[in-house]
Structures are given as C-alpha cells and as structure tokens.
Short mmCIF file of C-alpha atoms in Angstrom, two decimals:
data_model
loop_
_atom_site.label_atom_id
_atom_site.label_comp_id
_atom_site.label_asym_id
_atom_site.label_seq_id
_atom_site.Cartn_x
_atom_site.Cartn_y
_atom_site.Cartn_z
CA UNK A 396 38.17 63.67 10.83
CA UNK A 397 37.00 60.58 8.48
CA UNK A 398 39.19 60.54 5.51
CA UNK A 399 38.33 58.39 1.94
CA UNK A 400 40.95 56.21 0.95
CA UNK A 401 41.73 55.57 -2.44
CA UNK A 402 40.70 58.79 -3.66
CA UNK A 403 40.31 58.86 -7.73
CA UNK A 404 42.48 61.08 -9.60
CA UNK A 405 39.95 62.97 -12.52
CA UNK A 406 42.57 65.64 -13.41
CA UNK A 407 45.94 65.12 -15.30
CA UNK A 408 47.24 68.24 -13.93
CA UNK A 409 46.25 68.28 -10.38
CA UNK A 410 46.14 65.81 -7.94
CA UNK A 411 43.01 64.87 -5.09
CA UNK A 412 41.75 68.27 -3.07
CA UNK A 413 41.72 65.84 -0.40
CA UNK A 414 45.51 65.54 -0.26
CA UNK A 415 46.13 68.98 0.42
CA UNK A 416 43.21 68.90 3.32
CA UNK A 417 45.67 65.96 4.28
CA UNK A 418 48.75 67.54 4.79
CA UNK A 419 47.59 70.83 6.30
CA UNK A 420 46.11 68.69 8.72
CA UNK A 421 48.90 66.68 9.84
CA UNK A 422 51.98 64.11 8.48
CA UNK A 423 49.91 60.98 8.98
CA UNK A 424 46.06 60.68 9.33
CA UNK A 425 44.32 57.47 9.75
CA UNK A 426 41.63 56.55 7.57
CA UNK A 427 39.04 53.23 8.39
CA UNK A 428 39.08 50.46 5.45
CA UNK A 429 36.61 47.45 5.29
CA UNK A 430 39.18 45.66 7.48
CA UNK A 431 40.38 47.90 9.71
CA UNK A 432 42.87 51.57 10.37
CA UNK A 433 45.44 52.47 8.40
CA UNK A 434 47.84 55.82 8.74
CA UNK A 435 48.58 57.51 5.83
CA UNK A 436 51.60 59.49 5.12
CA UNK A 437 51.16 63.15 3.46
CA UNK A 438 54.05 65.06 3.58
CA UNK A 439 57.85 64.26 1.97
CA UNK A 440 60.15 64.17 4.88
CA UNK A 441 57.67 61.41 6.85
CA UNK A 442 57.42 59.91 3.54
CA UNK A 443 60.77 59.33 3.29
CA UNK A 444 61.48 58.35 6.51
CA UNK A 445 58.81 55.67 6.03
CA UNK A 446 60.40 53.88 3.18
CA UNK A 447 64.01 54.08 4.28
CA UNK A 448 63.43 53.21 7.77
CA UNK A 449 64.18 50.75 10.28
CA UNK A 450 61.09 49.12 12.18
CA UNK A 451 59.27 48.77 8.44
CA UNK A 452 58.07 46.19 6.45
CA UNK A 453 56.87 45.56 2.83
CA UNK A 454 56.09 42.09 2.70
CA UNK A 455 52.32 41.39 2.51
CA UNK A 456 52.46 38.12 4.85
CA UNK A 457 53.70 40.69 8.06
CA UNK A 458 50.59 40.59 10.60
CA UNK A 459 48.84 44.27 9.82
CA UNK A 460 49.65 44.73 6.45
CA UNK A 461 47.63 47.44 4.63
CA UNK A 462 46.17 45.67 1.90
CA UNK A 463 44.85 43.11 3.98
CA UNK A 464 42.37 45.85 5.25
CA UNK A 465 41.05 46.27 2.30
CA UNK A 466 38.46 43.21 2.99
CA UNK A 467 36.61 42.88 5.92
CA UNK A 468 37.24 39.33 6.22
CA UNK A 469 40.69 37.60 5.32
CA UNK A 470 41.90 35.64 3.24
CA UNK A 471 41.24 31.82 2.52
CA UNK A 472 43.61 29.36 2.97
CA UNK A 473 43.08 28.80 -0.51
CA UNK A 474 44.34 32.60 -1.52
CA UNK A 475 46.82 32.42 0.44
CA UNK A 476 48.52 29.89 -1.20
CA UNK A 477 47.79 30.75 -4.55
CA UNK A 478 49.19 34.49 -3.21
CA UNK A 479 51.91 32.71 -2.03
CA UNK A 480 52.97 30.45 -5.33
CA UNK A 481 52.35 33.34 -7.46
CA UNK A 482 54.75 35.81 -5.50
CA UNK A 483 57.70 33.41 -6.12
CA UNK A 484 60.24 35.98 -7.55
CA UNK A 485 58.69 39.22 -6.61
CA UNK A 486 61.41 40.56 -4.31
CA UNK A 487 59.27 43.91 -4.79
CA UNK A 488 57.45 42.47 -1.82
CA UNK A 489 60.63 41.30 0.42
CA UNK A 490 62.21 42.18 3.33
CA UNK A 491 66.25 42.02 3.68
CA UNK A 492 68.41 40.13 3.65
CA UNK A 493 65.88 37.88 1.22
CA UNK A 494 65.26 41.09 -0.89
CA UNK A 495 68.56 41.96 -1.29
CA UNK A 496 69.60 38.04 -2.64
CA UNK A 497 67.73 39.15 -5.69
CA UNK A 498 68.27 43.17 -5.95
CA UNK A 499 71.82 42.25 -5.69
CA UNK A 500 71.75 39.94 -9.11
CA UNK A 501 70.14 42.53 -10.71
CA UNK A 502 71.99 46.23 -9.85
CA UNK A 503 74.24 45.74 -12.93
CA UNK A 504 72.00 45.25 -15.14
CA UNK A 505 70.15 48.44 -14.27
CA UNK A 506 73.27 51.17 -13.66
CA UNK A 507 73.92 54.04 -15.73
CA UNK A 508 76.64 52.28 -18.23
CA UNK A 509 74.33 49.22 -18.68
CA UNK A 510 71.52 52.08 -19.99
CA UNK A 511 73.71 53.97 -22.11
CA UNK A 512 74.34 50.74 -23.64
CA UNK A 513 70.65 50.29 -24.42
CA UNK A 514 70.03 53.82 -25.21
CA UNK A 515 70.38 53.34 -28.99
CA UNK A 516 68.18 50.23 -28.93
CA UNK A 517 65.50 52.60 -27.30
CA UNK A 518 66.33 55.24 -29.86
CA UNK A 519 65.41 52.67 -32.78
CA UNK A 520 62.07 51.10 -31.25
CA UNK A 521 60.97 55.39 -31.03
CA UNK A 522 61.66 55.91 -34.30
CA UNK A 523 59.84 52.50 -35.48
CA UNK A 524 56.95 53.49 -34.18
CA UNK A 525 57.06 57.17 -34.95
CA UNK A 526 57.62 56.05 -38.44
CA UNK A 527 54.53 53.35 -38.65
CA UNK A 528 52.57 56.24 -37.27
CA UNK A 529 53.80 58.33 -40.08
CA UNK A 530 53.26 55.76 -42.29
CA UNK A 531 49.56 55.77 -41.51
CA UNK A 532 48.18 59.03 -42.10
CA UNK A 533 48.11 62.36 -40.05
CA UNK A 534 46.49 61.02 -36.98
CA UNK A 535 46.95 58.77 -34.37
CA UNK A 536 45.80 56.72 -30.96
CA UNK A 537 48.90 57.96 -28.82
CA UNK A 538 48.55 55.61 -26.06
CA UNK A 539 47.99 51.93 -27.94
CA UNK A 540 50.14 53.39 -30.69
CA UNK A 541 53.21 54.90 -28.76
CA UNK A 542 53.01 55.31 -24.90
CA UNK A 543 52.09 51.01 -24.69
CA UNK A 544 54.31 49.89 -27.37
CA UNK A 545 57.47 51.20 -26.57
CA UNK A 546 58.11 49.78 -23.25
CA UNK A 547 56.91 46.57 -24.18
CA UNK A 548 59.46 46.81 -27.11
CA UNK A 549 61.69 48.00 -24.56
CA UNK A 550 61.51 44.90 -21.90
CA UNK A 551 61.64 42.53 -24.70
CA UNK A 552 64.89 43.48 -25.57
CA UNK A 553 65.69 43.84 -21.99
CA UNK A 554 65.04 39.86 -21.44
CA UNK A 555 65.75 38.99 -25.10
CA UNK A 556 62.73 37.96 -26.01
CA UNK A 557 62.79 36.72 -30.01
CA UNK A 558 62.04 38.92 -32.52
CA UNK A 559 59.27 36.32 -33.75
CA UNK A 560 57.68 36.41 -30.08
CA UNK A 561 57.40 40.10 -29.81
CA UNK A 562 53.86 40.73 -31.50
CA UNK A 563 52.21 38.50 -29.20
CA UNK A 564 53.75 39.43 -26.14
CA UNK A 565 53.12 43.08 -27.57
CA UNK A 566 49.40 42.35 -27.70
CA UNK A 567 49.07 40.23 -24.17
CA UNK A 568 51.28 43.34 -22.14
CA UNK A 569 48.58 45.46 -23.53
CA UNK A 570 45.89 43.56 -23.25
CA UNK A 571 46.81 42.84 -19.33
CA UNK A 572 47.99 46.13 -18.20
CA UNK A 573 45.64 48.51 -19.82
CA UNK A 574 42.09 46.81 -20.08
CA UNK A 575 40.93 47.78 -16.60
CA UNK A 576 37.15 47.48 -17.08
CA UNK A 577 37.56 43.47 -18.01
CA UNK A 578 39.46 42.56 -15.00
CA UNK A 579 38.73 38.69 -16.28
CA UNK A 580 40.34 39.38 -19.69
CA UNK A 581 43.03 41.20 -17.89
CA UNK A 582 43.86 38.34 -15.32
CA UNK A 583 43.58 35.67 -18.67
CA UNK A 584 46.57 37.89 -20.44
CA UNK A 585 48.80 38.36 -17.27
CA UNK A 586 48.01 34.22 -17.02
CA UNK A 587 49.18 33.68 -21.10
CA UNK A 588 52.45 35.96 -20.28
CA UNK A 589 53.66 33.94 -17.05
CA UNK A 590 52.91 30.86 -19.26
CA UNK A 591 54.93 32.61 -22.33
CA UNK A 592 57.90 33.84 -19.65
CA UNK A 593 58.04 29.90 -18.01
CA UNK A 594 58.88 28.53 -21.67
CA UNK A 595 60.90 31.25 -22.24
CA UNK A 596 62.97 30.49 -18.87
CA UNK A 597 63.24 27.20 -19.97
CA UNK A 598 64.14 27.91 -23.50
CA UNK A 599 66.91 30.52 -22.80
CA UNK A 600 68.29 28.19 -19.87
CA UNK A 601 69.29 25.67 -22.51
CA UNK A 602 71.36 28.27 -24.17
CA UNK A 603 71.96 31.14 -22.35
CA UNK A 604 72.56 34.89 -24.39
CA UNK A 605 73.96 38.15 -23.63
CA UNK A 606 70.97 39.76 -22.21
CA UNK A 607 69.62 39.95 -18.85
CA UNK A 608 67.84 36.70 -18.28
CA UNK A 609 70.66 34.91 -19.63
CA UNK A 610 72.85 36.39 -17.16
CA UNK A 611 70.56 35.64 -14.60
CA UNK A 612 70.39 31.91 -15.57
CA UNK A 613 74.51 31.75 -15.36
CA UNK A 614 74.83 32.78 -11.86
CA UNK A 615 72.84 29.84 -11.09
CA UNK A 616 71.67 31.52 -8.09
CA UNK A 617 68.09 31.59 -8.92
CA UNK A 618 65.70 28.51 -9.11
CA UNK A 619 63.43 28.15 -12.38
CA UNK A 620 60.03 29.89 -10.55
CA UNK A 621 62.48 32.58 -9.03
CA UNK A 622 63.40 33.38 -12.46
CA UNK A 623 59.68 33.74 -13.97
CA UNK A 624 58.88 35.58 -11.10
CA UNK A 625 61.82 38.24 -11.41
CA UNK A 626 60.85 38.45 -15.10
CA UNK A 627 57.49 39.11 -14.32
CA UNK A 628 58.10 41.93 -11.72
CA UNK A 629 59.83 43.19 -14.23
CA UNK A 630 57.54 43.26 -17.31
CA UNK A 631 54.73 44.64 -15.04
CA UNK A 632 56.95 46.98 -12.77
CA UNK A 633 58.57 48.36 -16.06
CA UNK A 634 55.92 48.54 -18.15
CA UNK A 635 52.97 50.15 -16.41
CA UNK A 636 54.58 53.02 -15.33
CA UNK A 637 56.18 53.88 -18.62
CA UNK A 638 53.37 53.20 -20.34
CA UNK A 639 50.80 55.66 -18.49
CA UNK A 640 53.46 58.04 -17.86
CA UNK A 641 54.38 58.53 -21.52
CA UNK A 642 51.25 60.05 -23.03
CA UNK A 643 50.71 61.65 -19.73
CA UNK A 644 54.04 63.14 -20.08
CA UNK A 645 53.34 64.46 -23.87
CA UNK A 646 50.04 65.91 -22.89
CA UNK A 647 51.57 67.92 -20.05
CA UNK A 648 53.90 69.49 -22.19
CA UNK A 649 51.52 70.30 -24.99
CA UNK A 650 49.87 71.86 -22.40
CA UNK A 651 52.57 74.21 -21.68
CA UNK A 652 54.24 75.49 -25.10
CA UNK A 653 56.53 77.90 -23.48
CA UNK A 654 58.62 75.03 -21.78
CA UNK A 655 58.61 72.43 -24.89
CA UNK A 656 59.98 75.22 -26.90
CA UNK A 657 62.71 75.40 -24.35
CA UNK A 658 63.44 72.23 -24.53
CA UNK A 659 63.35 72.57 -28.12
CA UNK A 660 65.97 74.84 -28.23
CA UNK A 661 67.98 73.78 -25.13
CA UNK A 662 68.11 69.44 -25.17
CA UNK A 663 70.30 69.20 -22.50
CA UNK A 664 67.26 70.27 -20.63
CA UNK A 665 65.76 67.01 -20.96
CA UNK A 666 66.94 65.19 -17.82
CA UNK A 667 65.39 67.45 -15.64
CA UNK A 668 62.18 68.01 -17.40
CA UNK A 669 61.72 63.95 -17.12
CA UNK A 670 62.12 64.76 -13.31
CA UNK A 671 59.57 67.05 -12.94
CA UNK A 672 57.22 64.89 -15.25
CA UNK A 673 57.51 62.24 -12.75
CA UNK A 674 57.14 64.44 -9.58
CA UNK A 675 54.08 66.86 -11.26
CA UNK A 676 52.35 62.87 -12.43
CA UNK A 677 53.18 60.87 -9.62
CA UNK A 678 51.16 58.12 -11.85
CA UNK A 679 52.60 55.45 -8.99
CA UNK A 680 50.43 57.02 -6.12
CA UNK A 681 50.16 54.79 -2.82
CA UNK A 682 49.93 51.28 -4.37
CA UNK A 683 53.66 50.00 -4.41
CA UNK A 684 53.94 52.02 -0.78
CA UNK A 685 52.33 49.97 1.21
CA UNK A 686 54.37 48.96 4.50
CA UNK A 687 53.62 47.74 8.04
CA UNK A 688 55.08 48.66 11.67
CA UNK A 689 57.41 45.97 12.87
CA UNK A 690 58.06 47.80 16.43
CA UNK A 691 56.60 50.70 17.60
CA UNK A 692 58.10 53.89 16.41
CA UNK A 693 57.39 57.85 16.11
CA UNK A 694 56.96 59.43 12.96
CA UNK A 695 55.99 63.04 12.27
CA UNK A 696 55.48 63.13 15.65
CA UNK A 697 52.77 60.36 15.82
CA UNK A 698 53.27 57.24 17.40
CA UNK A 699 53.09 54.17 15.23
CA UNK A 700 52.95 50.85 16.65
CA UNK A 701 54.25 47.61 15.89
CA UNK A 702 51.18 45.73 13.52
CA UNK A 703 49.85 49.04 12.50
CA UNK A 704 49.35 49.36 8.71
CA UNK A 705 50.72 52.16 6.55
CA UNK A 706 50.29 53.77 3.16
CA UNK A 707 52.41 56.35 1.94
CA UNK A 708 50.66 58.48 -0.42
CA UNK A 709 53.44 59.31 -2.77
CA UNK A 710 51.42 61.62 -5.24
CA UNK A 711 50.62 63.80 -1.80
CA UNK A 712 54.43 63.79 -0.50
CA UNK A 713 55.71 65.16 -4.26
CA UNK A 714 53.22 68.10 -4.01
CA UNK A 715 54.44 68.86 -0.66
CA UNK A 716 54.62 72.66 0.18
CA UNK A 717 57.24 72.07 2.52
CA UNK A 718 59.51 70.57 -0.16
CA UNK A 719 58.73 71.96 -3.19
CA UNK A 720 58.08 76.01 -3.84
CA UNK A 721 54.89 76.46 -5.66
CA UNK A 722 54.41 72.38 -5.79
CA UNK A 723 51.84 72.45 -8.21
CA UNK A 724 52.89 74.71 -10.67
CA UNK A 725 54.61 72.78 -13.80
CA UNK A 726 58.33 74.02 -14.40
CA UNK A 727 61.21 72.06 -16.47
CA UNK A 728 63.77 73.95 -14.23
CA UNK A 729 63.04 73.03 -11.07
CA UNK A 730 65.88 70.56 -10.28
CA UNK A 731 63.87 68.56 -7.60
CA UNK A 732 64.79 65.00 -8.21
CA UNK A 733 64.33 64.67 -4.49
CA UNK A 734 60.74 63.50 -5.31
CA UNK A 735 59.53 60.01 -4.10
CA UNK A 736 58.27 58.85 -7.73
CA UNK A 737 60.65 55.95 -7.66
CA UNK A 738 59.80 55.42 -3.91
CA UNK A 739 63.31 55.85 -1.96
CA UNK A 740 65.59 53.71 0.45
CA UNK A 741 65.99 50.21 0.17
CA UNK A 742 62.76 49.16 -2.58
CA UNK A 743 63.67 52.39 -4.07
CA UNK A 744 63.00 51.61 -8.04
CA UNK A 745 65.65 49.18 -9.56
CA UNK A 746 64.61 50.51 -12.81
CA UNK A 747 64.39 54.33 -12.60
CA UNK A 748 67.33 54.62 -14.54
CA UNK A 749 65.83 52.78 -17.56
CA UNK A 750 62.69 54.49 -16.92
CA UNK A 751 64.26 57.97 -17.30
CA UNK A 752 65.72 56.74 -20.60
CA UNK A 753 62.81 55.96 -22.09
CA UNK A 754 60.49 58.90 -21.26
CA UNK A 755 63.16 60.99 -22.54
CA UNK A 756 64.18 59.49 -25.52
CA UNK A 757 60.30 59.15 -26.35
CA UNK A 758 59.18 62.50 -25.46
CA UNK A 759 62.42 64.38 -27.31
CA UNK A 760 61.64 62.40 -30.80
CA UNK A 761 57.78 62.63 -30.75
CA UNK A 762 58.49 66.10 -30.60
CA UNK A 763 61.73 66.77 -32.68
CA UNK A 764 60.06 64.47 -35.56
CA UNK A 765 55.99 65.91 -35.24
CA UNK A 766 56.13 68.92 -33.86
CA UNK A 767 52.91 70.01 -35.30
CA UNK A 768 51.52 67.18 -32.76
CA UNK A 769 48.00 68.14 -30.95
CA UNK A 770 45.27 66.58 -28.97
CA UNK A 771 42.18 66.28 -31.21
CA UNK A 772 39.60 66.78 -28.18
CA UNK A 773 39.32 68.85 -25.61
CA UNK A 774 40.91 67.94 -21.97
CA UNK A 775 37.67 67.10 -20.48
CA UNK A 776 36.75 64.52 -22.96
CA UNK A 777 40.18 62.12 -23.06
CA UNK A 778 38.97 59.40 -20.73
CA UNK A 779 41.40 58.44 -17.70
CA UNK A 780 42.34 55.59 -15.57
CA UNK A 781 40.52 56.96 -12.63
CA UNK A 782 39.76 53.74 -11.21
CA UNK A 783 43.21 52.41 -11.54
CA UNK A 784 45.59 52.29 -8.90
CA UNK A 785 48.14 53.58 -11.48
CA UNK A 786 46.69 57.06 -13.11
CA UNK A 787 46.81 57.02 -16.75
CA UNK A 788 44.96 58.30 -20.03
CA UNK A 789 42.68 55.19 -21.55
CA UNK A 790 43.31 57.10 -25.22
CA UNK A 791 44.42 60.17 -26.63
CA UNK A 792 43.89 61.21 -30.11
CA UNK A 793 45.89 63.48 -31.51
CA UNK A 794 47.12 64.54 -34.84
CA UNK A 795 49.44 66.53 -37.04
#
C-alpha cells in the first residue's frame, strides 16, 4: 500500500487519519519520495528504539539519508559545500563521539538548577508582555504578540544578547521562523541573524560574561564558526518549537474549560499538563527524526538494511494506542512523559528542560492574569502552518 509522505496537519486537535491507517497496518511502512524509499516508523516502542539505537545515524552526509530523497536528483557540488560550511556547529546533525564534544559543553547549562536559576528571568519577560498587551486595549494577536516574543526574549538572555540588540533580533527571529509563504524573506532574516550572532561571537569573546556563550568562549574548546553555529542551533532549535507550541498550547486548553479550571485551582498540576501539551501537539512531527541504517538491523520485526533511509514520525508514535489509553483524548492527568516530543536517546532535546519552563510559566500567567481570555473566531477560521514542517497557528486573535 502507497503511503503520502509529509502529510499536512489541518486540525489542532487531531493529528493525520493517515497515521492511524499507519500504525494499524504495521511499525514501519515504506513510502516512495522523488529520490527514492524510505521506512517510516508509527508506533512508540519502534520509535524509540530507532532514536536510541545502535546501527543509526543522524548525520545528513551518511550514504541513504532521508532527506536526500526528497529530490530526485542530488545535490551539486556547489550545495554541498555551502550545506557543509553552514552546518559548522550544528551537532543536532552529528554522530558520537563528534556530537558528544559539543553536547558535553553544553549539559550544564541546560540541567534543572541552571533553569530554576532562569525561571524568574522567564517570569519577568511573561509579565512584560502580558502587561504591553494590557496596555493596549482588550484584544490581542496572541502569536506575534506572546507565543513569538517570549522565546526570543528568552534565548537572548540565554546567550546575553544586549538589551539594545534585542528589538532587532526580536524582529529578524520572527521574521525568519514564522514567514513561511516568503521563503526568500525568510532565508534573508536567518542570513542577518548568523551575521548578527558572528559579531556577537566576536564581541563577547573580547570580554567574556556570565551567560552561556561566555562560558562557552572560556573553555576554549570551540573554534569561532563552532560557536555561531551552536548559537544558531540554538536560537532556531529553541525558538520554533516554543513559539508554535505556545498559542497552540493556550488554544487547547481554552478548548477544554474543565481542565484549565483544574489547573486553576490545583498549580502544582502544571508540570504534567505541559507534558501532555507536548505529547497531544507533537508540533515537532518527523523533521528533526530523520536517521539512516548504518548496518542492517530488525526493527518491529522488519528488516532494515544498512543505507536504508528512515523517518520516525513522532506525532504518530505519541498517539500510539499501544502506549497511551485513549491517545487522543486531551487529559492534564495523564502522567505520560514517556512521549517522544523531545525525541529520546542520545539527540534527545538538550533543551526540554528550558522548554518546559517556558510553556509553563507562559501558559499559568496568561491565564492567572486574563482569565476572561477567548479566541475571537471560530476554530475553522485561525489559519495554520499546514505547510510547515513544524505545525503551528499563523495568528490567533483573541480578546478579553
């Protein structure tokens, strides 16, 4: 049976009918791209074993990677080597040991007690915004306004970006990482925020601070392009996600009073309601799970061999009936942070714990400080990232 690959999201509560088709049929299907078969991974435990096993790689350059299948005819010599000197630093896309050179730099800055440290720094940056919203009437773009701004607030105290620098590295995040329909104007931001994070690199190296790149610069273990690079991953990695899942987030509660008002009245709640956000969204679907057989290898029962592309289709795995009772039913008590929406094993994400932070802290004072906040149109009408890799709303009014 032919299956489509990528299939567009439309709904913000449910996820591709083909998925489910998917995994009744089996753990891995293949599916035929422009340049060639790929398997894709349906169900949790294969998942799982996928991105924490042996005999796997993630690095683009390995013979039979996935997205290379995505043209008929490869790359240029050319691409390549622009692919190549723009993926300086992006460890996302590394195999150990090299990966773990990097990862290893930045663990600390990224554990629980480095978070709770920047918890009240997040708290301030909500209530900033909340307040200019305020400030502005009794409506509100949620998305440019709130579910954009705050994480690009967030990284740039992260990296210690200048307070004077912040409006127009604000403006490019946004301008890069949400304007999908003007993929030149897109590319033209992401190309004025390397060239803003290079000067920065340069500038902080002369005096290093107490924040993460300057920490980076003292072990000297880095080289100036490694640097830009890591900072990069980061501001896209961090960002993106955040960003869509935010608004996404808020929308899904409004959508289902009975458990806001619990977590109204119970806060503690809050950890685990972020959890099932990010399992019931799955905004990060197949496109940072893309890995390639290095040897051959069984999984689910199928035999993969070595060259053979592979996507994992995480949004599929988290609505697993095998894993999760009633997967795609919405419920703040479910306790399943056994989900794959930070990926898992080695590349799980670095930042999940910041990410966590964030959506919570957001979500808990939009709510504690508006709570007369509602969508001014109807479901059907808020336009969605549908053609994005990473499913998000484009805008959503609402007021108070």
């Amino acid at each position: 049976m032919a299956q489509t690959f990528p299939v567009q999201r439309t709904c913000p509560f449910a996820h591709p009918a083909e998925y489910e088709r998917m995994r009744e049929q089996a753990p891995l299907v293949r599916t035929t791209l422009p340049g060639g078969e790929v398997w894709l991974v349906t169900r949790l435990a294969e998942a799982r074993q996928v991105l924490s096993g042996t005999g796997i790689s993630g690095n683009p350059a390995t013979p039979g990677h996935p997205n290379r299948a995505f043209r008929a005819e490869p790359p240029t010599p050319e691409e390549e080597a622009a692919r190549r000197e723009f993926a300086v630093g992006h460890f996302i896309d590394l195999d150990p040991p090299e990966h773990s050179r990097f990862r290893r730099l930045l663990i600390p800055e990224f554990t629980v007690r480095r978070i709770k440290e920047l918890r009240p720094g997040i708290q301030r940056i909500t209530d900033e915004l909340i307040d200019d919203m305020l400030a502005k009437g009794d409506e509100a773009e949620l998305v440019e306004a709130f579910g954009l701004a705050l994480p690009s607030l967030v990284i740039c105290q992260l990296l210690g970006v200048p307070y004077e620098d912040r409006e127009f590295f604000q403006s490019r995040t946004q301008e890069a990482l949400s304007n999908v329909e003007d993929r030149d104007a897109s590319h033209s931001a992401m190309m004025e925020i390397r060239d803003f994070l290079d000067d920065l690199v340069t500038k902080v190296a002369q005096q290093p601070g107490d924040d993460l790149l300057g920490r980076l610069i003292e072990t000297g273990q880095l080289t100036h392009d490694e640097l830009v690079g890591v900072t990069f991953l980061l501001l896209v990695a961090g960002h993106e996600t955040t960003a869509n899942m935010i608004p996404l987030a808020a929308l899904t509660l409004m959508r289902h009073p009975d458990q806001l008002a619990e977590l109204r009245a119970n806060p503690d709640k809050w950890p685990m309601a972020v959890d099932e956000l990010l399992r019931y969204q799955s905004v990060v679907d197949w496109v940072a799970f893309d890995r390639v057989a290095t040897e051959d290898q069984e999984i689910g029962g199928q035999l993969v061999r070595k060259g053979e592309g592979i996507f994992v289709l995480g949004a599929s795995a988290n609505r697993d009936e095998r894993a999760f009772e009633r997967p795609d039913e919405f419920d703040i008590g479910r306790g399943a942070r056994h989900h794959v929406a930070f990926g898992y094993g080695v590349h799980q994400c670095l930042g999940q714990n910041l990410a966590r932070a964030e959506i919570e802290i957001a979500l808990r004072t939009l709510f504690e400080r508006i709570p007369g906040l509602r969508v001014t149109v109807p479901d059907e009408e808020l336009p969605f990232k549908s053609e994005s890799p990473i499913f998000g709303l484009k805008a959503m009014p609402v007021a108070w």
